[in-house]
């Protein structure tokens, strides 16, 4: 079952935690690509110098951040990679959650071809592990790009759904990745990931975690 708009229209940190264990799905060209979300990062424009819309910034690039909860914000980095975000809170408030890593489930051959131009059974162990272990890697494997910007997760073929797996998970809270420029915001423990999952992009040496029941 697709997550509803009410799920996204809540506190951004809560949404970032509760997205862990949910399933990201992209149905495209008759193929279903999917993976379990194992790592997220929260961004809150009003107080977060790492957010593209910090301080009320309005540019064509960031306008999607001000949209309704449940739409997609895709941005381009380093002139070659995409990052996939979910808009949260409420319209007019620039907040969202970056999906940093997923554990592949469906469409493995398609993902392998998109990432490495190989069939899944031709991948090395290292390539399998690195298939979706990062925000840009998962965008390539899931065929997500700028064309998906502003797409509605509640009504389109790109969406997030509940998992049928009700396993309990341990959630690690850590600093976000690659935002050393963000001054005090670089210290916020706004990155969340599933403890011991091999598809997490970066694991901390010093771990802080709490128990959370997967939903």
Short mmCIF file of C-alpha atoms in Angstrom, two decimals:
data_model
loop_
_atom_site.label_atom_id
_atom_site.label_comp_id
_atom_site.label_asym_id
_atom_site.label_seq_id
_atom_site.Cartn_x
_atom_site.Cartn_y
_atom_site.Cartn_z
CA UNK A 1 0.00 0.00 0.00
CA UNK A 2 1.32 3.42 -0.97
CA UNK A 3 2.15 5.82 1.83
CA UNK A 4 -0.45 8.57 2.06
CA UNK A 5 0.09 12.31 1.98
CA UNK A 6 -0.66 12.36 5.70
CA UNK A 7 2.44 10.25 6.30
CA UNK A 8 4.67 12.88 4.70
CA UNK A 9 2.82 15.88 6.18
CA UNK A 10 4.44 15.50 9.60
CA UNK A 11 7.59 16.43 11.50
CA UNK A 12 10.50 15.92 9.11
CA UNK A 13 12.76 14.13 11.60
CA UNK A 14 9.96 11.70 12.42
CA UNK A 15 9.33 11.01 8.73
CA UNK A 16 13.07 10.47 8.14
CA UNK A 17 13.14 7.80 10.86
CA UNK A 18 9.90 6.12 9.81
CA UNK A 19 10.89 5.88 6.15
CA UNK A 20 13.48 3.29 7.19
CA UNK A 21 12.20 -0.14 6.27
CA UNK A 22 9.66 1.23 3.77
CA UNK A 23 9.90 0.21 0.10
CA UNK A 24 10.83 2.64 -2.67
CA UNK A 25 9.20 1.59 -5.96
CA UNK A 26 9.64 2.85 -9.52
CA UNK A 27 7.48 1.26 -12.21
CA UNK A 28 8.83 2.22 -15.60
CA UNK A 29 8.62 0.65 -19.05
CA UNK A 30 6.71 -2.32 -17.65
CA UNK A 31 9.43 -3.12 -15.11
CA UNK A 32 9.13 -2.81 -11.33
CA UNK A 33 12.26 -1.60 -9.58
CA UNK A 34 12.18 -1.59 -5.79
CA UNK A 35 14.32 -1.54 -2.68
CA UNK A 36 14.04 -1.22 1.08
CA UNK A 37 15.03 2.20 2.39
CA UNK A 38 17.95 1.72 4.78
CA UNK A 39 19.39 5.24 5.14
CA UNK A 40 17.90 8.76 5.17
CA UNK A 41 18.88 12.34 5.97
CA UNK A 42 16.56 15.14 7.14
CA UNK A 43 16.78 18.76 5.96
CA UNK A 44 14.85 21.64 7.56
CA UNK A 45 15.28 24.93 5.73
CA UNK A 46 14.38 27.31 8.55
CA UNK A 47 17.32 26.29 10.76
CA UNK A 48 19.54 24.15 8.56
CA UNK A 49 22.48 25.72 6.71
CA UNK A 50 22.87 22.48 4.75
CA UNK A 51 19.42 22.88 3.19
CA UNK A 52 19.25 24.40 -0.29
CA UNK A 53 16.48 26.74 0.86
CA UNK A 54 18.09 27.90 4.12
CA UNK A 55 17.10 31.42 5.07
CA UNK A 56 14.06 31.43 2.81
CA UNK A 57 16.07 31.16 -0.39
CA UNK A 58 13.92 31.00 -3.51
CA UNK A 59 15.45 29.99 -6.83
CA UNK A 60 14.07 27.88 -9.68
CA UNK A 61 16.22 24.98 -8.45
CA UNK A 62 14.73 24.90 -4.93
CA UNK A 63 11.08 25.84 -5.53
CA UNK A 64 10.05 22.17 -5.27
CA UNK A 65 11.19 22.22 -1.62
CA UNK A 66 8.28 24.58 -0.90
CA UNK A 67 5.72 22.24 -2.46
CA UNK A 68 3.12 19.95 -0.97
CA UNK A 69 4.26 17.00 1.17
CA UNK A 70 4.70 13.78 -0.75
CA UNK A 71 6.18 15.19 -3.93
CA UNK A 72 9.69 14.44 -5.21
CA UNK A 73 12.63 16.84 -5.15
CA UNK A 74 15.44 15.69 -7.45
CA UNK A 75 18.57 17.80 -7.74
CA UNK A 76 21.75 17.52 -9.79
CA UNK A 77 25.26 17.47 -8.24
CA UNK A 78 28.80 17.62 -9.64
CA UNK A 79 27.33 18.02 -13.11
CA UNK A 80 26.62 14.30 -13.42
CA UNK A 81 24.61 12.81 -10.51
CA UNK A 82 21.07 13.02 -9.17
CA UNK A 83 19.77 12.87 -5.59
CA UNK A 84 16.21 11.86 -4.66
CA UNK A 85 14.33 13.61 -1.85
CA UNK A 86 10.82 13.45 -0.39
CA UNK A 87 9.09 16.71 0.55
CA UNK A 88 7.64 16.76 4.08
CA UNK A 89 5.92 18.96 6.66
CA UNK A 90 3.51 21.27 4.80
CA UNK A 91 3.37 23.42 1.70
CA UNK A 92 5.42 26.59 1.99
CA UNK A 93 7.94 25.12 4.44
CA UNK A 94 11.18 23.98 2.74
CA UNK A 95 11.74 20.62 4.40
CA UNK A 96 12.48 17.17 3.09
CA UNK A 97 14.23 13.84 3.45
CA UNK A 98 17.08 12.64 1.27
CA UNK A 99 16.97 8.91 0.55
CA UNK A 100 20.63 7.94 0.88
CA UNK A 101 20.58 4.16 0.37
CA UNK A 102 18.28 1.24 -0.36
CA UNK A 103 18.52 -2.56 -0.26
CA UNK A 104 17.57 -3.85 -3.74
CA UNK A 105 14.52 -6.14 -3.98
CA UNK A 106 12.83 -6.17 -7.42
CA UNK A 107 14.26 -5.59 -10.88
CA UNK A 108 17.79 -6.69 -10.04
CA UNK A 109 18.82 -7.27 -13.65
CA UNK A 110 17.50 -3.87 -14.70
CA UNK A 111 19.32 -2.19 -11.80
CA UNK A 112 22.56 -4.00 -12.62
CA UNK A 113 22.35 -2.93 -16.26
CA UNK A 114 21.60 0.66 -15.35
CA UNK A 115 24.54 0.83 -12.92
CA UNK A 116 27.15 -1.44 -14.46
CA UNK A 117 25.84 -2.46 -17.91
CA UNK A 118 25.84 -6.10 -16.74
CA UNK A 119 23.30 -8.72 -15.71
CA UNK A 120 22.93 -9.11 -11.96
CA UNK A 121 24.51 -12.59 -11.98
CA UNK A 122 27.58 -11.11 -13.69
CA UNK A 123 28.28 -8.64 -10.90
CA UNK A 124 31.15 -9.07 -8.49
CA UNK A 125 30.46 -9.19 -4.75
CA UNK A 126 31.74 -5.63 -4.49
CA UNK A 127 29.42 -4.44 -7.26
CA UNK A 128 26.42 -6.13 -5.63
CA UNK A 129 27.22 -4.43 -2.33
CA UNK A 130 27.66 -1.06 -4.03
CA UNK A 131 24.63 -1.26 -6.30
CA UNK A 132 22.55 1.23 -4.29
CA UNK A 133 24.81 2.31 -1.38
CA UNK A 134 24.51 6.04 -1.85
CA UNK A 135 22.03 8.67 -3.05
CA UNK A 136 23.38 8.96 -6.59
CA UNK A 137 23.96 5.23 -6.95
CA UNK A 138 20.35 4.45 -6.07
CA UNK A 139 19.10 7.10 -8.49
CA UNK A 140 21.03 5.45 -11.33
CA UNK A 141 19.85 1.96 -10.36
CA UNK A 142 16.24 3.09 -9.88
CA UNK A 143 16.22 5.21 -13.08
CA UNK A 144 15.40 8.40 -11.16
CA UNK A 145 16.46 11.73 -12.67
CA UNK A 146 15.39 15.36 -13.14
CA UNK A 147 12.33 14.23 -15.10
CA UNK A 148 10.98 12.92 -11.78
CA UNK A 149 11.29 16.30 -10.03
CA UNK A 150 7.89 17.40 -8.62
CA UNK A 151 6.36 13.97 -9.30
CA UNK A 152 3.72 12.99 -6.74
CA UNK A 153 4.60 9.89 -4.72
CA UNK A 154 0.95 9.48 -3.79
CA UNK A 155 -0.40 9.19 -7.33
CA UNK A 156 2.39 8.17 -9.73
CA UNK A 157 4.44 5.11 -10.67
CA UNK A 158 7.23 6.36 -8.44
CA UNK A 159 6.16 5.85 -4.85
CA UNK A 160 6.97 4.50 -1.39
CA UNK A 161 4.94 1.72 0.16
CA UNK A 162 4.63 -0.16 3.42
CA UNK A 163 6.77 -3.24 3.81
CA UNK A 164 5.17 -6.63 4.45
CA UNK A 165 8.21 -7.38 6.63
CA UNK A 166 7.43 -6.37 10.21
CA UNK A 167 10.93 -6.99 11.56
CA UNK A 168 12.19 -4.84 14.40
CA UNK A 169 15.08 -2.59 13.43
CA UNK A 170 17.66 -0.60 15.33
CA UNK A 171 18.06 2.95 14.10
CA UNK A 172 21.43 4.68 14.18
CA UNK A 173 21.47 8.48 14.50
CA UNK A 174 24.56 10.14 13.00
CA UNK A 175 25.90 13.29 11.36
CA UNK A 176 24.98 13.86 7.74
CA UNK A 177 27.50 13.27 4.96
CA UNK A 178 29.40 15.88 2.92
CA UNK A 179 28.13 19.06 4.60
CA UNK A 180 31.20 20.33 6.47
CA UNK A 181 30.45 23.82 5.09
CA UNK A 182 27.19 23.99 7.07
CA UNK A 183 28.76 25.23 10.34
CA UNK A 184 26.71 24.15 13.37
CA UNK A 185 24.26 22.24 11.14
CA UNK A 186 27.06 19.84 10.25
CA UNK A 187 26.82 18.53 13.82
CA UNK A 188 23.11 17.75 13.71
CA UNK A 189 22.39 14.04 14.14
CA UNK A 190 19.92 14.05 11.27
CA UNK A 191 21.14 11.00 9.36
CA UNK A 192 19.32 7.77 10.18
CA UNK A 193 20.13 4.24 9.10
CA UNK A 194 19.36 0.62 9.89
CA UNK A 195 22.03 -0.87 12.10
CA UNK A 196 24.22 -3.55 10.46
CA UNK A 197 22.60 -3.26 7.01
CA UNK A 198 25.31 -3.77 4.40
CA UNK A 199 23.73 -1.31 1.95
CA UNK A 200 24.19 1.72 4.23
CA UNK A 201 26.57 4.17 2.55
CA UNK A 202 28.66 5.20 5.57
CA UNK A 203 28.72 3.68 9.06
CA UNK A 204 29.89 5.54 12.15
CA UNK A 205 32.70 4.35 14.39
CA UNK A 206 30.90 5.76 17.42
CA UNK A 207 27.29 4.63 17.25
CA UNK A 208 24.20 6.06 18.87
CA UNK A 209 21.06 4.04 18.39
CA UNK A 210 17.59 3.41 19.62
CA UNK A 211 15.20 0.55 19.05
CA UNK A 212 12.31 1.12 16.71
CA UNK A 213 9.74 -1.31 15.42
CA UNK A 214 9.59 -1.48 11.67
CA UNK A 215 6.19 -0.69 10.24
#
